[in-house]
CSV table of C-alpha atoms in Angstrom, one decimal:
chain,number,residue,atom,x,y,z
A,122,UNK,CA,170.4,173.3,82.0
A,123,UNK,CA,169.8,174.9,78.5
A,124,UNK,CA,168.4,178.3,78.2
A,125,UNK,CA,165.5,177.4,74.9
A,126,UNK,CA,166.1,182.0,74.5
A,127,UNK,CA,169.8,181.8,74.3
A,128,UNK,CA,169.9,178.2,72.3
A,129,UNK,CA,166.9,179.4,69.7
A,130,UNK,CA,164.7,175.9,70.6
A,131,UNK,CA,167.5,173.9,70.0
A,132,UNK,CA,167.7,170.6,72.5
A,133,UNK,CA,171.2,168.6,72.7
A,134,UNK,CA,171.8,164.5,73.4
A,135,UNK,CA,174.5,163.4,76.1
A,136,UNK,CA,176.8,163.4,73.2
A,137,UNK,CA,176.0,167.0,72.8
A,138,UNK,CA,174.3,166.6,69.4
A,139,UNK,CA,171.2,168.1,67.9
A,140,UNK,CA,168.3,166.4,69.3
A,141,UNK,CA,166.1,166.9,66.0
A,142,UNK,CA,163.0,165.5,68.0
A,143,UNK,CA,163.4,167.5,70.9
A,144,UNK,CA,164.0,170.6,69.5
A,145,UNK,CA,161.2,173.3,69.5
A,146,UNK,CA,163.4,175.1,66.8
A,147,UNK,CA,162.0,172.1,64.3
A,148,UNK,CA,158.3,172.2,65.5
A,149,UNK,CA,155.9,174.7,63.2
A,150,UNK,CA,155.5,178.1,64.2
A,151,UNK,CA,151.8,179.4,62.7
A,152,UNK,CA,153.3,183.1,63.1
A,153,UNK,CA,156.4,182.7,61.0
A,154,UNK,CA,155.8,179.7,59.2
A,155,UNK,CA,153.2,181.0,56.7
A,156,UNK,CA,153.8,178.3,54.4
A,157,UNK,CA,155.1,175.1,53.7
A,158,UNK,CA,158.0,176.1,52.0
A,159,UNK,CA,158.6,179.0,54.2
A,160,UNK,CA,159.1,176.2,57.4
A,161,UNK,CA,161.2,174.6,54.8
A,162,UNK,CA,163.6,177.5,54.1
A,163,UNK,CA,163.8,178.4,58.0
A,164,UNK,CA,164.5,174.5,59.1
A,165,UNK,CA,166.4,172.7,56.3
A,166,UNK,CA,169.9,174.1,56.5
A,167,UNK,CA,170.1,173.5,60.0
A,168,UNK,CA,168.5,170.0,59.6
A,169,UNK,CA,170.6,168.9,57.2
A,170,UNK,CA,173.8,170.4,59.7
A,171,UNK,CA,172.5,168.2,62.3
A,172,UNK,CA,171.6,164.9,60.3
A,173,UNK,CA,175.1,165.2,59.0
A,174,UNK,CA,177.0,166.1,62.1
A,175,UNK,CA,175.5,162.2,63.5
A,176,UNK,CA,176.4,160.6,60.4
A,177,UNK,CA,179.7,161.7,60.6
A,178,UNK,CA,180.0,159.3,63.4
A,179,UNK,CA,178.7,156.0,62.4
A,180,UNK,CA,181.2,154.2,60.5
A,181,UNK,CA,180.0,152.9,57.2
A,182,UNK,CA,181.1,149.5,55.8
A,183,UNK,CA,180.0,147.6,52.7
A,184,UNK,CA,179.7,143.4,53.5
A,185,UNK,CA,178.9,140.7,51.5
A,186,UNK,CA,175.7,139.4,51.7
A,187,UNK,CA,175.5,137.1,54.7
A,188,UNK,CA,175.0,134.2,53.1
A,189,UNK,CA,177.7,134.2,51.0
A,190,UNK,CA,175.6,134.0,47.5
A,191,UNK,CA,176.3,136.6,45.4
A,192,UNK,CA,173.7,139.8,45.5
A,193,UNK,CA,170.8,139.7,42.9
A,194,UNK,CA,171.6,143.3,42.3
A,195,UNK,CA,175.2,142.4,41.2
A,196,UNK,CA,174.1,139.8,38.6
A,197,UNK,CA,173.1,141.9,36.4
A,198,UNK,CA,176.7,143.2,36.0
């Protein structure tokens, strides 16, 4: 079982990822977090660790669009 002292709030999936949602480290502390941009500074480095550690594994493909006809976006080209 996790210890929340010696893993600072943090709260890991099966996979052994961040789970952002459970993690009290995300949640707003009235005592530190004076400010908005104070709970911004504290949180968004390690937020943006943990958002990109689970991107790294979803595997990202571009496809046509399913119909075959050409996208509206790329008509304009």
């Amino acid at each position: 079982m996790a210890d929340p002292e010696r893993d600072f709030g943090m709260a890991y999936d099966e996979q052994g990822y961040v789970h952002i949602l459970y993690s009290t480290f995300f949640d707003v502390d009235p005592e530190v977090d004076h400010t908005t941009q104070g709970y911004l500074d504290r949180i968004l480095d390690t937020l943006v660790d943990a958002v990109e550690e689970q991107l790294d594994i979803v595997e990202w493909r571009l496809a046509p669009d399913p119909k075959g006809e050409p996208s509206h976006l790329l008509s304009y080209f």
